[in-house]
JSON list of C-alpha atoms in Angstrom, two decimals:
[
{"chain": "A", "resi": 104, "resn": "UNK", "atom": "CA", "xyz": [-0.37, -63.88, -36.59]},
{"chain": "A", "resi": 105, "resn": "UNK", "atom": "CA", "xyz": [0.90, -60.71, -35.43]},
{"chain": "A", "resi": 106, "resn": "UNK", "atom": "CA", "xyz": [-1.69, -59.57, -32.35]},
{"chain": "A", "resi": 107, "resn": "UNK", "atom": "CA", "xyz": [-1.90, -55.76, -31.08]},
{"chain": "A", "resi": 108, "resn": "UNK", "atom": "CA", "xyz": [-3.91, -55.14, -27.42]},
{"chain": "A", "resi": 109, "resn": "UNK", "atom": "CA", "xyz": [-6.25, -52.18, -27.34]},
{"chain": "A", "resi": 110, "resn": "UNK", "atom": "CA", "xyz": [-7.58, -51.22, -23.75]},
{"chain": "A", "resi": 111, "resn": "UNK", "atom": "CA", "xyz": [-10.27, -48.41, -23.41]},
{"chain": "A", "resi": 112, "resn": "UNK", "atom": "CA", "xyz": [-12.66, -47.22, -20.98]},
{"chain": "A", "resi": 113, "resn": "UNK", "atom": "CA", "xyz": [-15.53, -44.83, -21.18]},
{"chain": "A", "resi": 114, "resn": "UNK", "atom": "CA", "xyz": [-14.97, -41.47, -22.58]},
{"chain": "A", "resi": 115, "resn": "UNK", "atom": "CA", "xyz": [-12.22, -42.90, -25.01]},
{"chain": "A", "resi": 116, "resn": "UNK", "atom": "CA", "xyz": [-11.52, -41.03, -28.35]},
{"chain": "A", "resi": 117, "resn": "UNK", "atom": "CA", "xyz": [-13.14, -42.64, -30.93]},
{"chain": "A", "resi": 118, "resn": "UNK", "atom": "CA", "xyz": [-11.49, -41.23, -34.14]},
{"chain": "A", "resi": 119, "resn": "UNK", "atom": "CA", "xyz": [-8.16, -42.85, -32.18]},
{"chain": "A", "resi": 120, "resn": "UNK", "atom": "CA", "xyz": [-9.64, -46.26, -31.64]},
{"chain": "A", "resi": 121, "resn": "UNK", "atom": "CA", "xyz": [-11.43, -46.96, -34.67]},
{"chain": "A", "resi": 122, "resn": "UNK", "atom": "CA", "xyz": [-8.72, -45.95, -36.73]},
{"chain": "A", "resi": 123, "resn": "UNK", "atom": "CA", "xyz": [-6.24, -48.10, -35.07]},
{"chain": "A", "resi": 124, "resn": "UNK", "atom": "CA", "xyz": [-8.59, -50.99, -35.14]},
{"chain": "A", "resi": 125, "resn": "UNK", "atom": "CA", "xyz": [-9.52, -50.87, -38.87]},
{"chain": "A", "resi": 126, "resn": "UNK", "atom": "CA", "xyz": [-5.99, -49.93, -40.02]},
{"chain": "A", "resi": 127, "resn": "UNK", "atom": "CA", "xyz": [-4.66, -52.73, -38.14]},
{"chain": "A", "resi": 128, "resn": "UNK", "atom": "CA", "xyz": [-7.39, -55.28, -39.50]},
{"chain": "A", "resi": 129, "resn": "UNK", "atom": "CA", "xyz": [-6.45, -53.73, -42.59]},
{"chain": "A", "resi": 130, "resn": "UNK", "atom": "CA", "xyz": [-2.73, -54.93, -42.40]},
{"chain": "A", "resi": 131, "resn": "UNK", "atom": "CA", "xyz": [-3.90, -58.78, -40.91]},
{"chain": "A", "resi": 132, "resn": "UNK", "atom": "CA", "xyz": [-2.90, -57.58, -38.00]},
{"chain": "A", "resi": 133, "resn": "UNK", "atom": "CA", "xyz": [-5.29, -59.21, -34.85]},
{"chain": "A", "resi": 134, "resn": "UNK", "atom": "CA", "xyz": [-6.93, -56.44, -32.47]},
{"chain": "A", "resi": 135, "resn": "UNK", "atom": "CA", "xyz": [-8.25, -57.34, -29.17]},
{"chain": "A", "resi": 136, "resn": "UNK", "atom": "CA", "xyz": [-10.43, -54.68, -27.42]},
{"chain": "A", "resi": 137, "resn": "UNK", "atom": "CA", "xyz": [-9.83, -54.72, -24.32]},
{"chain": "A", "resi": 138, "resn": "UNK", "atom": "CA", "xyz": [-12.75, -53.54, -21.82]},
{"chain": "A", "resi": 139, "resn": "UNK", "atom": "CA", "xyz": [-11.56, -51.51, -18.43]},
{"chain": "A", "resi": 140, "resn": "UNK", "atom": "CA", "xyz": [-14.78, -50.95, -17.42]},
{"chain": "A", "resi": 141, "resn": "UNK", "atom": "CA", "xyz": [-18.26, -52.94, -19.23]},
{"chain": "A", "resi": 142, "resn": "UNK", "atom": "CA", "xyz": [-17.94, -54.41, -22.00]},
{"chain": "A", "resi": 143, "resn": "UNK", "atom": "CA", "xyz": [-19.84, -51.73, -23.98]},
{"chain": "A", "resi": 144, "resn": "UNK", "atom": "CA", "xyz": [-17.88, -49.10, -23.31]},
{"chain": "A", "resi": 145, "resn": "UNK", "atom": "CA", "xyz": [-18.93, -45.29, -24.44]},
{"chain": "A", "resi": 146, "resn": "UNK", "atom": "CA", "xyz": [-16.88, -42.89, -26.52]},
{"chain": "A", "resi": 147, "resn": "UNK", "atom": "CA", "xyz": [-16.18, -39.08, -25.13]},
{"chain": "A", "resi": 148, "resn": "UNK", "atom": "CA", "xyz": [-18.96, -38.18, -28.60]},
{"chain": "A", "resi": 149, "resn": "UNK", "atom": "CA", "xyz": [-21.28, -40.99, -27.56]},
{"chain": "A", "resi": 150, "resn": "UNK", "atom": "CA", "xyz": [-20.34, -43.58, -29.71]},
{"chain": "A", "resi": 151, "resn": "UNK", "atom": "CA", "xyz": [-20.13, -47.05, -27.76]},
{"chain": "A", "resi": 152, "resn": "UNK", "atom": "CA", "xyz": [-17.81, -50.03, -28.72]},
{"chain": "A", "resi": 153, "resn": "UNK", "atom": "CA", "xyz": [-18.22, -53.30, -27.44]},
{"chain": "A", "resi": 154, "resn": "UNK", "atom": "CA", "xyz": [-14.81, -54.75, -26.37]},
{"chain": "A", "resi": 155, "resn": "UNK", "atom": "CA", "xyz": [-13.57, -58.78, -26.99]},
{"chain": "A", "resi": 156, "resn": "UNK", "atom": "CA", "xyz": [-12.96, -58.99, -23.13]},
{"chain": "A", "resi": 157, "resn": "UNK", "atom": "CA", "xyz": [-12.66, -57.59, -19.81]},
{"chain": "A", "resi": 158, "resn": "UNK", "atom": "CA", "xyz": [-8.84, -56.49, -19.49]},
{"chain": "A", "resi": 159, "resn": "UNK", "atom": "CA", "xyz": [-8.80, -58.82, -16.62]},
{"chain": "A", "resi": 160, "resn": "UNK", "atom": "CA", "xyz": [-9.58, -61.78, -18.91]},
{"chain": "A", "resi": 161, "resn": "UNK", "atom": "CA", "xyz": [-6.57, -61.30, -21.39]},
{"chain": "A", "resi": 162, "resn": "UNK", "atom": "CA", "xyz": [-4.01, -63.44, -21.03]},
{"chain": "A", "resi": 163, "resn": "UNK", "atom": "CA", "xyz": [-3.02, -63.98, -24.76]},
{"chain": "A", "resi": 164, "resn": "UNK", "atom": "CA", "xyz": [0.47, -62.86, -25.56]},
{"chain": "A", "resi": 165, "resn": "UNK", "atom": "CA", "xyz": [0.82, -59.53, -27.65]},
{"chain": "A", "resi": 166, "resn": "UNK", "atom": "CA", "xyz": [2.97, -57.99, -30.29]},
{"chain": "A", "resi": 167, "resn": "UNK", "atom": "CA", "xyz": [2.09, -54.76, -28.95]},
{"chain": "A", "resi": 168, "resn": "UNK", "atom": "CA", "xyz": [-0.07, -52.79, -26.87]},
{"chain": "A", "resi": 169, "resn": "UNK", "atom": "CA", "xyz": [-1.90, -48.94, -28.23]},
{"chain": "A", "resi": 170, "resn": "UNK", "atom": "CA", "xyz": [-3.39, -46.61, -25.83]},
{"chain": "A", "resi": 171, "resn": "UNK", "atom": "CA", "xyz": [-5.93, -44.53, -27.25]},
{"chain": "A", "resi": 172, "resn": "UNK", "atom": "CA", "xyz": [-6.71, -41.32, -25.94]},
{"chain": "A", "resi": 173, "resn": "UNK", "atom": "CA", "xyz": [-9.78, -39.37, -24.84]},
{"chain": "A", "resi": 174, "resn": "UNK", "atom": "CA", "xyz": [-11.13, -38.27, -21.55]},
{"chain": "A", "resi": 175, "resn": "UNK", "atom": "CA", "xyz": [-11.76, -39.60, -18.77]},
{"chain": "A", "resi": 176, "resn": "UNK", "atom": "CA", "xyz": [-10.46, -42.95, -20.49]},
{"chain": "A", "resi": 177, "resn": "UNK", "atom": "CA", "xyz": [-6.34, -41.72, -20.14]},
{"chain": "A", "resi": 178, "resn": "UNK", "atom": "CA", "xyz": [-6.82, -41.18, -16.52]},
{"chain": "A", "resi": 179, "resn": "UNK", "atom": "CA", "xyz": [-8.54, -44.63, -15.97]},
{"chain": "A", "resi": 180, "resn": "UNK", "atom": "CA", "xyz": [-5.92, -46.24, -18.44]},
{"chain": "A", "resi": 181, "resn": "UNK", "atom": "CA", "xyz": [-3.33, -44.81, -16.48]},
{"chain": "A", "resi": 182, "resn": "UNK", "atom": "CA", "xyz": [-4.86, -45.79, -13.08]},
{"chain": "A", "resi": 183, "resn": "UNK", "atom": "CA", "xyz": [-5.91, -49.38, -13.70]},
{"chain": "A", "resi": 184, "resn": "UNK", "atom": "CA", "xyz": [-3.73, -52.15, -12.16]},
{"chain": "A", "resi": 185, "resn": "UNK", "atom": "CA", "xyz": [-4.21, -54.48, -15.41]},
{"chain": "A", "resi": 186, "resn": "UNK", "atom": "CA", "xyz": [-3.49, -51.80, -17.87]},
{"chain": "A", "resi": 187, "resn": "UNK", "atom": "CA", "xyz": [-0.02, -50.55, -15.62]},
{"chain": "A", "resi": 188, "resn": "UNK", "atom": "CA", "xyz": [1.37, -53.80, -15.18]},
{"chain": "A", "resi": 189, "resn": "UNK", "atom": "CA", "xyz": [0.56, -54.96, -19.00]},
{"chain": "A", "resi": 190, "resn": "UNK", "atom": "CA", "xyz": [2.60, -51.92, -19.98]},
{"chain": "A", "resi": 191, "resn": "UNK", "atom": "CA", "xyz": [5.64, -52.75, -17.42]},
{"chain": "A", "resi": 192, "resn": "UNK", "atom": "CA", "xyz": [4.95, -56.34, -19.00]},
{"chain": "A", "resi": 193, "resn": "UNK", "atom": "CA", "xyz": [5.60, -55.15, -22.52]},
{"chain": "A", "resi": 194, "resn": "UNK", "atom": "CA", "xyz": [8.42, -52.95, -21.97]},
{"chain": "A", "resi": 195, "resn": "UNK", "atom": "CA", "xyz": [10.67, -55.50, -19.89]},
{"chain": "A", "resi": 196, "resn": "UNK", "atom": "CA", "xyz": [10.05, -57.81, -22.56]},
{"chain": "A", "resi": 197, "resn": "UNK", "atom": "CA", "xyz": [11.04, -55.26, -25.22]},
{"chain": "A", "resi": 198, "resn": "UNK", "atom": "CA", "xyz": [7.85, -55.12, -27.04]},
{"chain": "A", "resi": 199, "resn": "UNK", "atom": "CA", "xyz": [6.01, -52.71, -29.41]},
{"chain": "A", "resi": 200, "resn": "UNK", "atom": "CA", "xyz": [3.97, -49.77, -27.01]},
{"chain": "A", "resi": 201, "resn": "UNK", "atom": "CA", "xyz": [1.83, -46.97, -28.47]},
{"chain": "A", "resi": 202, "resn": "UNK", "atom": "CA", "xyz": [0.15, -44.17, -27.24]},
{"chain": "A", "resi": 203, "resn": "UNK", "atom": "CA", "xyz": [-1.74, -41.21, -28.79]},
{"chain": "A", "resi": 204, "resn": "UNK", "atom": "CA", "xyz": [-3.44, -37.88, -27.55]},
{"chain": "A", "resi": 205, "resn": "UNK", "atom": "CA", "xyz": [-3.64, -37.93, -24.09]},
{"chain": "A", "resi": 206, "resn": "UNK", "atom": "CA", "xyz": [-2.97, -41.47, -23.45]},
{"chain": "A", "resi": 207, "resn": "UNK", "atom": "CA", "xyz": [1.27, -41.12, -23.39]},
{"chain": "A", "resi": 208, "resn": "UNK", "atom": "CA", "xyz": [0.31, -40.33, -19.83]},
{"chain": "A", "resi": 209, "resn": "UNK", "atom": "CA", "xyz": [-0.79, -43.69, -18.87]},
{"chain": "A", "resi": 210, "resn": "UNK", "atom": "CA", "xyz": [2.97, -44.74, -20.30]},
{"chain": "A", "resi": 211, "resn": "UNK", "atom": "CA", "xyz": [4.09, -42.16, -18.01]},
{"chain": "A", "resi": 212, "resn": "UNK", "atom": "CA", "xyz": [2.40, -43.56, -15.10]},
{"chain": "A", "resi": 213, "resn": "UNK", "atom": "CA", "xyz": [4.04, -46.90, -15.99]},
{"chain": "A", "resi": 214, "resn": "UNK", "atom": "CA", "xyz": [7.44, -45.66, -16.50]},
{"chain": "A", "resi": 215, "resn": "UNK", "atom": "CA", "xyz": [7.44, -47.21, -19.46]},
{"chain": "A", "resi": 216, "resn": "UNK", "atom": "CA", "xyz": [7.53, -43.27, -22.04]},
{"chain": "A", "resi": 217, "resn": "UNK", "atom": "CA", "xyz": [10.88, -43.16, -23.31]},
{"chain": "A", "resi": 218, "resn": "UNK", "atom": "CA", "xyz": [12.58, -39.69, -23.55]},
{"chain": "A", "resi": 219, "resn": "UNK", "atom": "CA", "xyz": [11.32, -38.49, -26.27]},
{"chain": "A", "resi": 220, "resn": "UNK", "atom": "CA", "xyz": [7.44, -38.20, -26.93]},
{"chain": "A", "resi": 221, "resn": "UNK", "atom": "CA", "xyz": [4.46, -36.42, -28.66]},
{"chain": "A", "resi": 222, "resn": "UNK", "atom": "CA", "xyz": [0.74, -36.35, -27.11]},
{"chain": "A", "resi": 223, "resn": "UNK", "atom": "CA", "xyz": [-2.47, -34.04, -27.14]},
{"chain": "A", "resi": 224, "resn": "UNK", "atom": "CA", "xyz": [-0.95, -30.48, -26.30]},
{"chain": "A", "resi": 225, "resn": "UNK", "atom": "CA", "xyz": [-1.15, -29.48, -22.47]},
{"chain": "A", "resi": 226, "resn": "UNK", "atom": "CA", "xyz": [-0.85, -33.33, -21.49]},
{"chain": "A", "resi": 227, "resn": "UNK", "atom": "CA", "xyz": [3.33, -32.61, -21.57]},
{"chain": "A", "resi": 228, "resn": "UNK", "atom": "CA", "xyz": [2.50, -30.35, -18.45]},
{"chain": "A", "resi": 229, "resn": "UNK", "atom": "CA", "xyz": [1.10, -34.02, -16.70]},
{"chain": "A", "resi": 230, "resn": "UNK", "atom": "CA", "xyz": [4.17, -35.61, -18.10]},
{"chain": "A", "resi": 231, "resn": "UNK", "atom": "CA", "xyz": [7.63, -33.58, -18.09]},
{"chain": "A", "resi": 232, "resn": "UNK", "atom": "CA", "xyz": [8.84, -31.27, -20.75]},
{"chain": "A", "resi": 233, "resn": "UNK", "atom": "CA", "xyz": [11.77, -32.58, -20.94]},
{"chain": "A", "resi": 234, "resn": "UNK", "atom": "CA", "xyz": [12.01, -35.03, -24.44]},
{"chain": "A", "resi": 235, "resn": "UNK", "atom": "CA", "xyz": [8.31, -33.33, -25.34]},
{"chain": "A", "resi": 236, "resn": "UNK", "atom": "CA", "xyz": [8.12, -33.00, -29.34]},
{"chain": "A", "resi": 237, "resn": "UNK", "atom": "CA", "xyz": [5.17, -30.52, -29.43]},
{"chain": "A", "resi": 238, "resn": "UNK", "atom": "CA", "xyz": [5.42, -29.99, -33.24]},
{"chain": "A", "resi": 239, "resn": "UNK", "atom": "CA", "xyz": [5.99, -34.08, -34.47]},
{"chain": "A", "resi": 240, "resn": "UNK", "atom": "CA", "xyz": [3.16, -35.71, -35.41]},
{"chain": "A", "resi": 241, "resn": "UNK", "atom": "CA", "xyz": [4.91, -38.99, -34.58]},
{"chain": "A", "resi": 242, "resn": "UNK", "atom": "CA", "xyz": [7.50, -39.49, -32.37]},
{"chain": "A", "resi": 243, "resn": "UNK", "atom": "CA", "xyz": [9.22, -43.10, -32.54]},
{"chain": "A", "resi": 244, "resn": "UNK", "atom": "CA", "xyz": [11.68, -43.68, -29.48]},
{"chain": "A", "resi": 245, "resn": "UNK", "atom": "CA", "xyz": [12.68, -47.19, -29.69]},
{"chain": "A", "resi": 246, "resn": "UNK", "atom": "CA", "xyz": [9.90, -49.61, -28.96]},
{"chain": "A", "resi": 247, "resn": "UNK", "atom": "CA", "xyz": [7.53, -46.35, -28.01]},
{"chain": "A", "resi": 248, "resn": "UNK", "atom": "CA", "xyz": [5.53, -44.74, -30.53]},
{"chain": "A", "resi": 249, "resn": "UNK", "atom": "CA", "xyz": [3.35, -41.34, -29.52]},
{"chain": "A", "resi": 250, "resn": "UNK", "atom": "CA", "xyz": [1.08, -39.19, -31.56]},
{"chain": "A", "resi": 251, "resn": "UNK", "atom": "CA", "xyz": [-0.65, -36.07, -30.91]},
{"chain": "A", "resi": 252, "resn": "UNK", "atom": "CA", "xyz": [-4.68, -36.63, -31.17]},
{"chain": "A", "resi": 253, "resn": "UNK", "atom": "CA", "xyz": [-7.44, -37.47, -33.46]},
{"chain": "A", "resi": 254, "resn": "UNK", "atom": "CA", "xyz": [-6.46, -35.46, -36.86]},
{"chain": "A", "resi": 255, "resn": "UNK", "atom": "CA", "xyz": [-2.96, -37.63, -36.24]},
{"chain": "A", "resi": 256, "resn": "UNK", "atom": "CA", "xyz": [-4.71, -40.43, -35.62]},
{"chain": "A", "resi": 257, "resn": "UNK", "atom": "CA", "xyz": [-4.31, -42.11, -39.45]},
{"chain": "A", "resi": 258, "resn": "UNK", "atom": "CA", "xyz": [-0.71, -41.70, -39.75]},
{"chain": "A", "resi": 259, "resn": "UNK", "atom": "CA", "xyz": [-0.11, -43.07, -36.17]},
{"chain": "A", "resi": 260, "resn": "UNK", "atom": "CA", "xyz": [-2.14, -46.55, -36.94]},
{"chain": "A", "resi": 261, "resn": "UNK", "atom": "CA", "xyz": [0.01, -46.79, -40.34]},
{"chain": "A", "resi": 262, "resn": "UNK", "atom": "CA", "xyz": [3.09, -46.46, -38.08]},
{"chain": "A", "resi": 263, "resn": "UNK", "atom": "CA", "xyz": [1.92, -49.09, -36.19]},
{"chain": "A", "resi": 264, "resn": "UNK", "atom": "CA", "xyz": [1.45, -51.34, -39.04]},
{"chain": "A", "resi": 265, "resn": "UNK", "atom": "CA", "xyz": [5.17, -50.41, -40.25]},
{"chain": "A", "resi": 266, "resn": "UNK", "atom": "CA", "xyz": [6.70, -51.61, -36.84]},
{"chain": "A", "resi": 267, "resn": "UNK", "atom": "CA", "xyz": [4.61, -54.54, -37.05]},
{"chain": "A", "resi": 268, "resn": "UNK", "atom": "CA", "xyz": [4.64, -55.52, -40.30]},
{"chain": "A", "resi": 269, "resn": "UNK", "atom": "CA", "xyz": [7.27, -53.65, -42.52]},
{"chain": "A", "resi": 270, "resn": "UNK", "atom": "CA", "xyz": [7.76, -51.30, -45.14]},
{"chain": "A", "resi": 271, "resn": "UNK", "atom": "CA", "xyz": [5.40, -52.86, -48.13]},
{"chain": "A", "resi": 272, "resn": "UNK", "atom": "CA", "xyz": [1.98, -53.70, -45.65]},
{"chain": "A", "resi": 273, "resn": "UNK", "atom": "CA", "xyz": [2.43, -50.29, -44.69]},
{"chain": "A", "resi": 274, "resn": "UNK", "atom": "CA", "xyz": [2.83, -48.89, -48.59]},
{"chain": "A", "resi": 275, "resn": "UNK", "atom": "CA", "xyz": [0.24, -50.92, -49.47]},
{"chain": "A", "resi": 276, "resn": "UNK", "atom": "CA", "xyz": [-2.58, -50.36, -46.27]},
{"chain": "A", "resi": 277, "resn": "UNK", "atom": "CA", "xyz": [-1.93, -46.60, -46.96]},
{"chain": "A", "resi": 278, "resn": "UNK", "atom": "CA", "xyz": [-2.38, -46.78, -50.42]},
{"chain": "A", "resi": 279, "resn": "UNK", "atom": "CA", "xyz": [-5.38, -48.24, -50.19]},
{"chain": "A", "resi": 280, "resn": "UNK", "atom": "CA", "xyz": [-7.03, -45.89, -47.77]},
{"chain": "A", "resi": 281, "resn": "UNK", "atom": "CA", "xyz": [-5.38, -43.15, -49.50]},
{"chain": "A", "resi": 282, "resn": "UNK", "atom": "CA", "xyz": [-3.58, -41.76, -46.86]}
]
């Protein structure tokens, strides 16, 4: 079974996360939410989640791990010990990392963004301009997918299912949703 990590914190965007969740359920893909903070963990709208697990308590091995974005939750992302060395984790092992809206910062903060990237626009001032594609609503750079924010945030999940799980999941999820 192919297995995706999903870490969030309060004030995560929720059009991000959900989307990535279902689409990836969608595909047979396994999502674990993965708590920062308490286990019912509240949106930047006010929408709450309740997470599998404390990120502390995963110790499955992943596929992949997807940042979502929102505020304050890319700042905590991108400041929590678990999250940082998960990320350093996946890259030296040459696995699948995503990141959309504000989030490509915590892959920043890892040194884990490859040059080129998308996120929410402004964040490329926290990042570097150098490699920033401000007009791509995807930007694939080897093992490192980015996407802008929450309008984005469709096409980015069914990108994730396409690394994951090829060309006709991803036809066939995006059919169905009718994407």
């Amino acid at each position: 079974m192919t297995k995706i990590l999903v870490p969030i914190s309060n004030g995560f965007e929720e059009i991000e996360t959900v989307s990535i969740i279902d689409i990836c359920r969608r595909a047979e893909i396994e999502v674990t939410i993965a708590a920062v903070e308490e286990l019912e963990t509240v949106g930047a709208h006010n929408i709450s989640i309740k997470a599998d697990c404390k990120i502390e308590d995963v110790n499955d091995e992943f596929d992949m791990i997807v940042l979502p974005g929102g505020l304050p939750n890319a700042f905590t992302l991108a400041e929590n010990n678990h999250v940082q060395n998960f990320l350093k984790k996946m890259k030296k092992e040459n696995k699948l990392i995503g990141a959309i809206c504000a989030a490509p910062y915590a892959l920043h903060k890892a040194d884990v963004l490859n040059q080129n990237y998308t996120c929410y626009p402004s964040f490329e001032e926290k990042i570097r301009l150098d490699g920033y594609h401000k007009d791509d609503n995807i930007v694939i750079d080897d093992n490192v997918i980015t996407s802008r924010g929450p309008a984005t945030a469709t096409q980015f999940a069914l990108e994730i299912v396409r690394a994951l799980k090829g060309d006709e999941i991803y036809s066939n999820v995006k059919n169905a949703i009718l994407a």
